[in-house]
Amino acid sequence: MNQSRQYNVGVLGATGTVGQRFIALLAEHPFFTLHALGASARSAGKPYAKAVAWKQTRPIPAAARELVVHECDPEHFKDCAVVFSGLDADVAGEIEQRFRLAELAVFSNAKNYRRDPLVPLIVPLVNTAHFAVLPQQQRLHDPPLSKGFIVTNANCSTTAVVIPLAALERAFGPIESCMVTTLQAISGAGYPGVPSLDIIDNVVPYIAGEEEKIEWETLKILGGLAEGDDGRTAFDMHAGTPLRVSASCTRVPVVEGHTECVAVRFARRPPPSPQQVREALQAYTSEAYAIGCPSAPRHTVFVHEEPDRPQPRLDRDYQAGAGVSVGRVRQCRVLDVKFVVLANNVAIGAATSSIINAEYAVLKGIVGA
Ligand code: NAP
């Protein structure tokens, strides 16, 4: 799909860990133009370069340096076709609602609306079909909306596991059970995150709320859409073949890139072999890539044959952080097959997902029509 028009975009939480990744990616985007930035009162009124404690390896892009950071008031964003949110969850709920009410299209990384029955939770390499609920979100909003909506993307640790699960369900039908143990990077907690004295030379076997997020979000993302008795569309939460997900989450001394050890049991008997699983993962493609979203990776999943990959330091930038890396695909003596997946938590786990979702919305005429 050809896209020649330019669209102004805004970033809320522009000074944070996810916000900085948004700035770095959007400064080079083929059809999004950085137009407005928002953060807290601590940052408001300053040029971006003065407001931010920049932690990216590349310099602050010229397109953002002199943009003045505003408080998160929709008035400053009214010329934006798309608003990305990397806001802290403590404030995202109220601020994103104000932006939606102001008829702005909000693409959020925060957890606040992920469980809302009218808000799609979209990992763009998996379930773009869920964009179909947006007209209902607008119609049932009080007051009804014509352009404003909220789309969320998943928690970073959910994103890592749900992409290979989607690939396997597409090839082999429903998965019945999934056990996942995460080794999550410290950047997943934002800046400054976990104190160095707690994380260096250590593993922290608890991340508040994280296991519940993986176990619940996976069902919403992998489930389909169902027509309710009242004629409304609802997320079916993988109801047809119930999927049980059990997650154990740990924080490890890695800066970027979540590693997750996954074991699955398929509904289908006999289950696919490890080699069939490898081939299905490698062959998986997304609709987002097929329709031409520029940030969607051509190869969604890279399957390593080496026994000691994927590793965060070596593999987190696969496809500019937009793809995921899988390795160690082998038989599981308890479930059917097990493997290790690595995903960049701030790229496909956060900002890149939001950006692909917005690209998809533009290319499908959902925004900017
Ligand atoms: P972060 O580094 O702590 O950044 C938080 C941002 O929110 C900053 O820009 C901050 O602005 C802004 N903010 C805080 N209080 C505010 C207020 N009262 N009004 C307006 N803005 C305010 O957090 P993060 O890691 O980037 O995470 C951002 C969101 O993305 C969170 O909801 C998180 O759960 C989610 N997420 C994070 C990751 C990840 O890997 N880090 C992955 C997926 C999802 P100031 O600089 O002005 O304080």
Tab-separated table of C-alpha atoms and ligand atoms in Angstrom:
chain	number	residue	atom	x	y	z
A	1	MET	CA	0.000	0.000	0.000
A	2	ASN	CA	1.397	3.400	-0.971
A	3	GLN	CA	1.361	6.131	1.637
A	4	SER	CA	2.525	9.580	0.598
A	5	ARG	CA	0.666	11.890	2.995
A	6	GLN	CA	2.382	13.084	6.216
A	7	TYR	CA	0.627	12.890	9.600
A	8	ASN	CA	1.432	14.995	12.657
A	9	VAL	CA	1.879	12.879	15.773
A	10	GLY	CA	2.257	13.603	19.470
A	11	VAL	CA	3.986	11.660	22.239
A	12	LEU	CA	2.747	11.647	25.851
A	13	GLY	CA	5.345	10.604	28.411
A	14	ALA	CA	7.950	11.686	25.837
A	15	THR	CA	10.734	11.935	28.430
A	16	GLY	CA	10.408	8.356	29.761
A	17	THR	CA	12.055	5.104	28.706
A	18	VAL	CA	9.319	4.228	26.217
A	19	GLY	CA	8.848	7.883	25.249
A	20	GLN	CA	12.496	8.191	24.253
A	21	ARG	CA	12.189	5.147	22.030
A	22	PHE	CA	9.137	6.737	20.423
A	23	ILE	CA	11.157	9.892	19.731
A	24	ALA	CA	14.066	7.944	18.222
A	25	LEU	CA	11.771	5.888	15.964
A	26	LEU	CA	9.358	8.648	14.941
A	27	ALA	CA	12.139	11.082	13.999
A	28	GLU	CA	12.961	8.771	11.094
A	29	HIS	CA	9.440	7.728	10.195
A	30	PRO	CA	8.353	7.858	6.545
A	31	PHE	CA	4.888	9.336	7.201
A	32	PHE	CA	4.663	10.380	10.865
A	33	THR	CA	6.034	13.807	11.818
A	34	LEU	CA	6.819	14.638	15.442
A	35	HIS	CA	4.627	17.611	16.283
A	36	ALA	CA	3.809	17.776	20.010
A	37	LEU	CA	5.364	16.334	23.163
A	38	GLY	CA	3.850	15.920	26.606
A	39	ALA	CA	5.146	14.945	30.036
A	40	SER	CA	4.665	16.006	33.657
A	41	ALA	CA	4.721	19.538	35.084
A	42	ARG	CA	8.394	18.819	35.953
A	43	SER	CA	9.253	18.806	32.233
A	44	ALA	CA	6.643	21.193	30.819
A	45	GLY	CA	7.832	24.496	29.358
A	46	LYS	CA	11.335	23.230	28.542
A	47	PRO	CA	12.761	22.323	25.137
A	48	TYR	CA	12.865	18.534	24.865
A	49	ALA	CA	16.678	18.397	25.004
A	50	LYS	CA	16.607	20.197	28.379
A	51	ALA	CA	13.656	18.263	29.812
A	52	VAL	CA	14.867	14.751	29.059
A	53	ALA	CA	17.581	12.611	30.676
A	54	TRP	CA	18.367	11.002	27.297
A	55	LYS	CA	19.482	7.361	27.640
A	56	GLN	CA	19.524	6.188	24.024
A	57	THR	CA	22.677	5.239	22.150
A	58	ARG	CA	21.898	7.710	19.328
A	59	PRO	CA	21.861	11.495	19.936
A	60	ILE	CA	18.536	13.253	20.471
A	61	PRO	CA	17.044	13.654	16.971
A	62	ALA	CA	17.075	17.197	15.598
A	63	ALA	CA	13.319	16.960	15.010
A	64	ALA	CA	12.745	16.734	18.779
A	65	ARG	CA	15.539	18.781	20.400
A	66	GLU	CA	13.812	22.150	20.303
A	67	LEU	CA	10.192	21.011	20.586
A	68	VAL	CA	8.808	22.452	23.800
A	69	VAL	CA	7.394	19.839	26.162
A	70	HIS	CA	3.828	20.570	27.260
A	71	GLU	CA	1.680	19.326	30.070
A	72	CYS	CA	-0.609	16.566	28.809
A	73	ASP	CA	-3.497	18.788	27.751
A	74	PRO	CA	-5.307	17.836	24.493
A	75	GLU	CA	-5.292	21.510	23.474
A	76	HIS	CA	-1.578	21.234	22.621
A	77	PHE	CA	-2.192	18.106	20.514
A	78	LYS	CA	-5.249	19.155	18.535
A	79	ASP	CA	-3.308	19.157	15.239
A	80	CYS	CA	-2.124	15.565	15.740
A	81	ALA	CA	-3.702	12.719	13.752
A	82	VAL	CA	-2.205	10.231	16.218
A	83	VAL	CA	-1.131	10.497	19.858
A	84	PHE	CA	1.229	7.887	21.297
A	85	SER	CA	1.248	7.349	25.037
A	86	GLY	CA	4.209	6.187	27.101
A	87	LEU	CA	2.646	7.561	30.280
A	88	ASP	CA	3.134	6.210	33.731
A	89	ALA	CA	0.118	4.052	34.638
A	90	ASP	CA	-0.622	6.240	37.671
A	91	VAL	CA	-1.698	9.049	35.340
A	92	ALA	CA	-2.396	7.353	31.984
A	93	GLY	CA	-6.016	6.428	32.758
A	94	GLU	CA	-7.270	9.942	33.294
A	95	ILE	CA	-5.063	11.656	30.688
A	96	GLU	CA	-5.750	9.172	27.878
A	97	GLN	CA	-9.489	9.441	28.528
A	98	ARG	CA	-9.279	13.235	28.160
A	99	PHE	CA	-7.482	12.808	24.834
A	100	ARG	CA	-10.062	10.310	23.574
A	101	LEU	CA	-12.849	12.671	24.614
A	102	ALA	CA	-11.109	15.423	22.603
A	103	GLU	CA	-11.540	13.173	19.518
A	104	LEU	CA	-7.892	12.146	19.342
A	105	ALA	CA	-6.648	8.691	18.313
A	106	VAL	CA	-4.609	7.365	21.243
A	107	PHE	CA	-2.171	4.440	20.982
A	108	SER	CA	-1.221	3.500	24.525
A	109	ASN	CA	1.467	1.427	26.193
A	110	ALA	CA	-0.065	1.737	29.637
A	111	LYS	CA	-2.040	-1.012	31.338
A	112	ASN	CA	-5.058	1.124	32.282
A	113	TYR	CA	-7.414	0.272	29.375
A	114	ARG	CA	-6.097	-3.150	28.364
A	115	ARG	CA	-8.930	-4.928	30.184
A	116	ASP	CA	-11.652	-2.572	28.984
A	117	PRO	CA	-14.213	-4.650	27.029
A	118	LEU	CA	-14.458	-1.887	24.400
A	119	VAL	CA	-10.717	-1.325	23.955
A	120	PRO	CA	-8.672	-3.587	21.692
A	121	LEU	CA	-5.394	-4.960	23.054
A	122	ILE	CA	-3.366	-5.344	19.900
A	123	VAL	CA	0.040	-6.866	19.330
A	124	PRO	CA	0.304	-5.752	15.716
A	125	LEU	CA	2.128	-8.881	14.549
A	126	VAL	CA	-0.727	-10.998	15.938
A	127	ASN	CA	-4.275	-9.620	16.185
A	128	THR	CA	-4.895	-6.590	13.996
A	129	ALA	CA	-8.376	-8.082	13.419
A	130	HIS	CA	-9.298	-6.602	16.810
A	131	PHE	CA	-9.324	-3.106	15.293
A	132	ALA	CA	-12.862	-4.118	14.294
A	133	VAL	CA	-14.181	-3.192	17.770
A	134	LEU	CA	-13.283	0.506	17.417
A	135	PRO	CA	-16.597	1.626	15.842
A	136	GLN	CA	-18.366	0.047	18.812
A	137	GLN	CA	-16.017	1.787	21.266
A	138	GLN	CA	-16.907	5.115	19.641
A	139	ARG	CA	-20.638	4.391	19.382
A	140	LEU	CA	-21.021	3.302	23.017
A	141	HIS	CA	-18.877	6.071	24.458
A	142	ASP	CA	-20.768	8.703	26.425
A	143	PRO	CA	-20.960	10.998	24.505
A	144	PRO	CA	-20.509	9.028	21.248
A	145	LEU	CA	-17.256	9.806	19.436
A	146	SER	CA	-16.557	10.228	15.748
A	147	LYS	CA	-12.743	10.160	15.652
A	148	GLY	CA	-11.426	9.598	19.168
A	149	PHE	CA	-10.506	6.142	20.435
A	150	ILE	CA	-7.964	4.247	22.526
A	151	VAL	CA	-5.969	1.280	21.231
A	152	THR	CA	-3.609	-0.438	23.676
A	153	ASN	CA	-0.672	-2.704	23.069
A	154	ALA	CA	0.410	-5.449	25.417
A	155	ASN	CA	2.726	-5.599	28.354
A	156	CYS	CA	6.280	-6.229	27.129
A	157	SER	CA	6.522	-9.707	28.641
A	158	THR	CA	3.162	-10.720	27.126
A	159	THR	CA	4.264	-9.524	23.682
A	160	ALA	CA	7.308	-11.806	23.728
A	161	VAL	CA	5.332	-14.981	24.375
A	162	VAL	CA	2.200	-14.210	22.404
A	163	ILE	CA	3.980	-13.841	19.037
A	164	PRO	CA	5.325	-17.423	18.914
A	165	LEU	CA	2.067	-18.724	20.384
A	166	ALA	CA	0.132	-17.019	17.566
A	167	ALA	CA	2.472	-18.548	14.994
A	168	LEU	CA	1.944	-22.011	16.463
A	169	GLU	CA	-1.832	-21.661	16.694
A	170	ARG	CA	-1.974	-20.537	13.063
A	171	ALA	CA	-0.036	-23.630	11.973
A	172	PHE	CA	-1.315	-26.306	14.361
A	173	GLY	CA	-4.583	-25.100	15.884
A	174	PRO	CA	-5.335	-24.249	19.493
A	175	ILE	CA	-2.807	-24.462	22.299
A	176	GLU	CA	-4.258	-25.877	25.528
A	177	SER	CA	-1.544	-25.019	28.040
A	178	CYS	CA	1.453	-22.741	28.214
A	179	MET	CA	4.056	-22.461	30.972
A	180	VAL	CA	6.298	-19.406	30.718
A	181	THR	CA	9.190	-18.271	32.908
A	182	THR	CA	10.549	-14.804	32.172
A	183	LEU	CA	13.995	-13.262	32.637
A	184	GLN	CA	13.103	-9.609	32.255
A	185	ALA	CA	15.394	-6.673	31.576
A	186	ILE	CA	15.627	-3.760	33.993
A	187	SER	CA	14.561	-1.189	31.363
A	188	GLY	CA	11.126	-2.825	31.562
A	189	ALA	CA	10.636	-0.984	34.851
A	190	GLY	CA	11.295	2.469	33.355
A	191	TYR	CA	13.953	4.916	34.524
A	192	PRO	CA	15.673	4.784	37.022
A	193	GLY	CA	13.979	1.451	37.671
A	194	VAL	CA	15.314	-1.181	40.066
A	195	PRO	CA	18.107	0.155	42.313
A	196	SER	CA	21.534	-1.155	41.223
A	197	LEU	CA	22.131	-2.639	44.686
A	198	ASP	CA	19.038	-4.792	44.214
A	199	ILE	CA	19.792	-6.051	40.706
A	200	ILE	CA	23.575	-6.336	40.176
A	201	ASP	CA	24.747	-9.874	41.015
A	202	ASN	CA	21.147	-10.844	41.560
A	203	VAL	CA	17.836	-12.166	40.260
A	204	VAL	CA	14.597	-10.785	41.687
A	205	PRO	CA	11.886	-13.474	41.533
A	206	TYR	CA	8.924	-11.102	41.649
A	207	ILE	CA	7.565	-8.303	39.447
A	208	ALA	CA	4.335	-6.886	40.822
A	209	GLY	CA	1.316	-7.663	38.638
A	210	GLU	CA	3.388	-9.122	35.803
A	211	GLU	CA	2.314	-12.753	35.991
A	212	GLU	CA	-1.359	-11.798	36.047
A	213	LYS	CA	-0.816	-9.576	32.991
A	214	ILE	CA	0.723	-12.388	30.925
A	215	GLU	CA	-1.918	-14.891	31.984
A	216	TRP	CA	-4.839	-12.579	31.178
A	217	GLU	CA	-3.603	-10.524	28.228
A	218	THR	CA	-2.589	-13.626	26.261
A	219	LEU	CA	-6.206	-14.822	26.269
A	220	LYS	CA	-7.571	-11.487	25.042
A	221	ILE	CA	-4.964	-11.222	22.286
A	222	LEU	CA	-5.196	-14.801	21.024
A	223	GLY	CA	-8.970	-15.011	21.432
A	224	GLY	CA	-11.300	-14.083	18.618
A	225	LEU	CA	-14.238	-11.713	18.451
A	226	ALA	CA	-17.702	-13.001	19.291
A	227	GLU	CA	-21.169	-11.600	18.724
A	228	GLY	CA	-23.021	-11.304	22.049
A	229	ASP	CA	-26.798	-11.797	22.567
A	230	ASP	CA	-27.148	-8.014	22.686
A	231	GLY	CA	-25.643	-7.756	19.178
A	232	ARG	CA	-22.402	-6.314	20.529
A	233	THR	CA	-18.980	-7.598	19.605
A	234	ALA	CA	-16.984	-9.026	22.517
A	235	PHE	CA	-13.518	-10.513	22.969
A	236	ASP	CA	-13.990	-14.266	23.340
A	237	MET	CA	-10.917	-14.767	25.582
A	238	HIS	CA	-9.927	-17.987	23.790
A	239	ALA	CA	-13.181	-19.520	25.028
A	240	GLY	CA	-13.681	-22.173	22.310
A	241	THR	CA	-10.636	-24.183	23.352
A	242	PRO	CA	-9.706	-22.863	26.780
A	243	LEU	CA	-6.028	-21.942	27.031
A	244	ARG	CA	-4.399	-22.078	30.447
A	245	VAL	CA	-1.330	-19.915	30.885
A	246	SER	CA	0.955	-20.111	33.913
A	247	ALA	CA	3.646	-17.429	34.206
A	248	SER	CA	6.599	-16.972	36.581
A	249	CYS	CA	8.352	-13.623	36.237
A	250	THR	CA	11.850	-12.617	37.290
A	251	ARG	CA	13.961	-9.474	36.858
A	252	VAL	CA	17.570	-10.082	35.791
A	253	PRO	CA	20.596	-7.781	35.373
A	254	VAL	CA	20.123	-7.226	31.622
A	255	VAL	CA	19.560	-3.704	30.303
A	256	GLU	CA	17.294	-4.456	27.332
A	257	GLY	CA	15.580	-7.579	25.994
A	258	HIS	CA	13.240	-9.972	27.785
A	259	THR	CA	14.130	-13.678	27.560
A	260	GLU	CA	11.303	-16.146	28.180
A	261	CYS	CA	11.378	-19.946	28.535
A	262	VAL	CA	8.130	-21.345	27.147
A	263	ALA	CA	6.555	-24.827	27.089
A	264	VAL	CA	3.285	-25.577	25.301
A	265	ARG	CA	0.758	-28.377	24.954
A	266	PHE	CA	-1.322	-28.447	21.776
A	267	ALA	CA	-4.953	-29.553	21.576
A	268	ARG	CA	-4.053	-31.550	18.481
A	269	ARG	CA	-2.904	-35.168	18.970
A	270	PRO	CA	-0.313	-36.173	18.020
A	271	PRO	CA	1.361	-32.808	18.547
A	272	PRO	CA	3.728	-31.274	15.982
A	273	SER	CA	7.372	-32.250	16.192
A	274	PRO	CA	10.059	-29.731	17.230
A	275	GLN	CA	11.112	-29.513	13.569
A	276	GLN	CA	7.552	-28.698	12.468
A	277	VAL	CA	7.422	-26.056	15.216
A	278	ARG	CA	10.688	-24.514	13.980
A	279	GLU	CA	9.360	-24.344	10.428
A	280	ALA	CA	6.045	-22.824	11.510
A	281	LEU	CA	7.777	-20.132	13.580
A	282	GLN	CA	10.168	-19.238	10.773
A	283	ALA	CA	7.328	-19.054	8.227
A	284	TYR	CA	5.072	-16.807	10.319
A	285	THR	CA	4.164	-13.480	8.730
A	286	SER	CA	1.934	-10.669	9.895
A	287	GLU	CA	-0.912	-8.868	8.157
A	288	ALA	CA	0.780	-5.616	9.262
A	289	TYR	CA	3.791	-6.470	7.112
A	290	ALA	CA	1.623	-7.728	4.258
A	291	ILE	CA	-0.289	-4.441	3.943
A	292	GLY	CA	2.940	-2.416	4.042
A	293	CYS	CA	3.338	-1.068	7.596
A	294	PRO	CA	6.878	0.309	7.331
A	295	SER	CA	7.887	-0.657	10.891
A	296	ALA	CA	6.565	-4.229	10.695
A	297	PRO	CA	9.377	-6.763	10.366
A	298	ARG	CA	9.592	-8.773	7.186
A	299	HIS	CA	10.620	-11.843	9.186
A	300	THR	CA	8.632	-11.839	12.407
A	301	VAL	CA	10.446	-14.738	14.090
A	302	PHE	CA	14.060	-15.748	13.615
A	303	VAL	CA	14.733	-19.345	14.637
A	304	HIS	CA	18.260	-20.044	15.866
A	305	GLU	CA	19.836	-23.439	15.390
A	306	GLU	CA	22.790	-22.711	17.716
A	307	PRO	CA	22.138	-24.208	21.163
A	308	ASP	CA	23.205	-21.070	23.049
A	309	ARG	CA	20.904	-18.518	21.341
A	310	PRO	CA	18.946	-16.273	21.613
A	311	GLN	CA	20.889	-13.992	23.948
A	312	PRO	CA	19.795	-10.442	24.836
A	313	ARG	CA	23.085	-8.721	23.992
A	314	LEU	CA	23.364	-10.433	20.610
A	315	ASP	CA	19.766	-10.710	19.486
A	316	ARG	CA	17.702	-7.843	20.910
A	317	ASP	CA	18.156	-5.701	17.796
A	318	TYR	CA	16.917	-8.340	15.354
A	319	GLN	CA	14.842	-6.478	12.722
A	320	ALA	CA	15.563	-3.212	14.614
A	321	GLY	CA	13.944	-4.733	17.701
A	322	ALA	CA	10.667	-5.337	15.841
A	323	GLY	CA	11.061	-9.105	15.395
A	324	VAL	CA	11.541	-11.825	17.989
A	325	SER	CA	14.228	-14.501	18.227
A	326	VAL	CA	13.512	-18.086	19.177
A	327	GLY	CA	15.929	-20.890	19.951
A	328	ARG	CA	16.281	-24.206	21.751
A	329	VAL	CA	13.125	-25.655	20.194
A	330	ARG	CA	12.904	-29.148	21.625
A	331	GLN	CA	10.589	-31.786	23.003
A	332	CYS	CA	9.096	-31.216	26.455
A	333	ARG	CA	8.617	-34.299	28.624
A	334	VAL	CA	5.702	-32.714	30.516
A	335	LEU	CA	3.907	-30.671	27.841
A	336	ASP	CA	4.712	-31.097	24.107
A	337	VAL	CA	7.367	-28.649	22.941
A	338	LYS	CA	9.530	-26.054	24.678
A	339	PHE	CA	11.657	-23.154	23.440
A	340	VAL	CA	13.271	-19.860	24.428
A	341	VAL	CA	12.065	-16.541	22.990
A	342	LEU	CA	13.722	-13.129	23.192
A	343	ALA	CA	11.934	-9.842	22.475
A	344	ASN	CA	13.128	-6.258	22.771
A	345	ASN	CA	10.926	-4.910	25.568
A	346	VAL	CA	11.161	-1.238	24.597
A	347	ALA	CA	10.837	-1.858	20.828
A	348	ILE	CA	8.294	-4.558	19.877
A	349	GLY	CA	7.430	-4.790	23.592
A	350	ALA	CA	6.391	-1.114	23.651
A	351	ALA	CA	7.022	1.779	21.233
A	352	THR	CA	7.393	-0.236	18.004
A	353	SER	CA	4.109	-2.048	18.663
A	354	SER	CA	2.262	1.246	19.121
A	355	ILE	CA	3.817	2.665	15.976
A	356	ILE	CA	2.914	-0.379	13.855
A	357	ASN	CA	-0.628	-0.225	15.245
A	358	ALA	CA	-0.856	3.425	14.185
A	359	GLU	CA	0.642	2.666	10.763
A	360	TYR	CA	-1.971	-0.043	10.321
A	361	ALA	CA	-4.742	2.381	11.331
A	362	VAL	CA	-3.504	4.925	8.781
A	363	LEU	CA	-3.145	2.402	5.963
A	364	LYS	CA	-6.626	1.023	6.667
A	365	GLY	CA	-8.186	4.508	6.781
A	366	ILE	CA	-9.083	4.166	10.498
A	367	VAL	CA	-7.304	7.463	11.232
A	368	GLY	CA	-6.679	10.428	8.977
A	369	ALA	CA	-9.372	9.481	6.462
B	1	NAP	P1	9.106	6.025	32.754
B	1	NAP	O1	10.471	5.899	32.202
B	1	NAP	O2	8.936	6.128	34.228
B	1	NAP	O3	8.380	7.311	32.051
B	1	NAP	C1	7.143	7.814	32.514
B	1	NAP	C2	6.696	9.016	31.698
B	1	NAP	O4	5.446	9.482	32.251
B	1	NAP	C3	7.684	10.207	31.745
B	1	NAP	O5	7.693	10.870	30.509
B	1	NAP	C4	7.032	11.134	32.785
B	1	NAP	O6	7.327	12.520	32.584
B	1	NAP	C5	5.557	10.893	32.512
B	1	NAP	N1	4.750	11.285	33.668
B	1	NAP	C6	4.886	10.883	34.961
B	1	NAP	N2	3.980	11.507	35.740
B	1	NAP	C7	3.249	12.320	34.930
B	1	NAP	C8	2.165	13.218	35.129
B	1	NAP	N3	1.643	13.442	36.352
B	1	NAP	N4	1.668	13.877	34.058
B	1	NAP	C9	2.191	13.687	32.819
B	1	NAP	N5	3.218	12.862	32.566
B	1	NAP	C10	3.737	12.174	33.600
B	1	NAP	O7	8.180	4.786	32.316
B	1	NAP	P2	8.338	3.826	31.017
B	1	NAP	O8	9.142	2.637	31.338
B	1	NAP	O9	8.686	4.662	29.850
B	1	NAP	O10	6.840	3.293	30.878
B	1	NAP	C11	5.803	4.108	30.363
B	1	NAP	C12	4.532	3.274	30.230
B	1	NAP	O11	4.760	2.224	29.306
B	1	NAP	C13	4.104	2.627	31.543
B	1	NAP	O12	2.701	2.642	31.616
B	1	NAP	C14	4.677	1.216	31.425
B	1	NAP	O13	3.981	0.284	32.186
B	1	NAP	C15	4.516	0.959	29.933
B	1	NAP	N6	5.452	-0.011	29.336
B	1	NAP	C16	6.788	0.065	29.574
B	1	NAP	C17	7.649	-0.846	28.955
B	1	NAP	C18	9.154	-0.830	29.163
B	1	NAP	O14	9.835	-1.759	28.662
B	1	NAP	N7	9.713	0.151	29.857
B	1	NAP	C19	7.132	-1.813	28.091
B	1	NAP	C20	5.743	-1.861	27.856
B	1	NAP	C21	4.931	-0.949	28.476
B	1	NAP	P3	8.467	13.319	33.460
B	1	NAP	O15	9.801	12.946	32.866
B	1	NAP	O16	8.120	14.736	33.222
B	1	NAP	O17	8.308	12.872	34.871
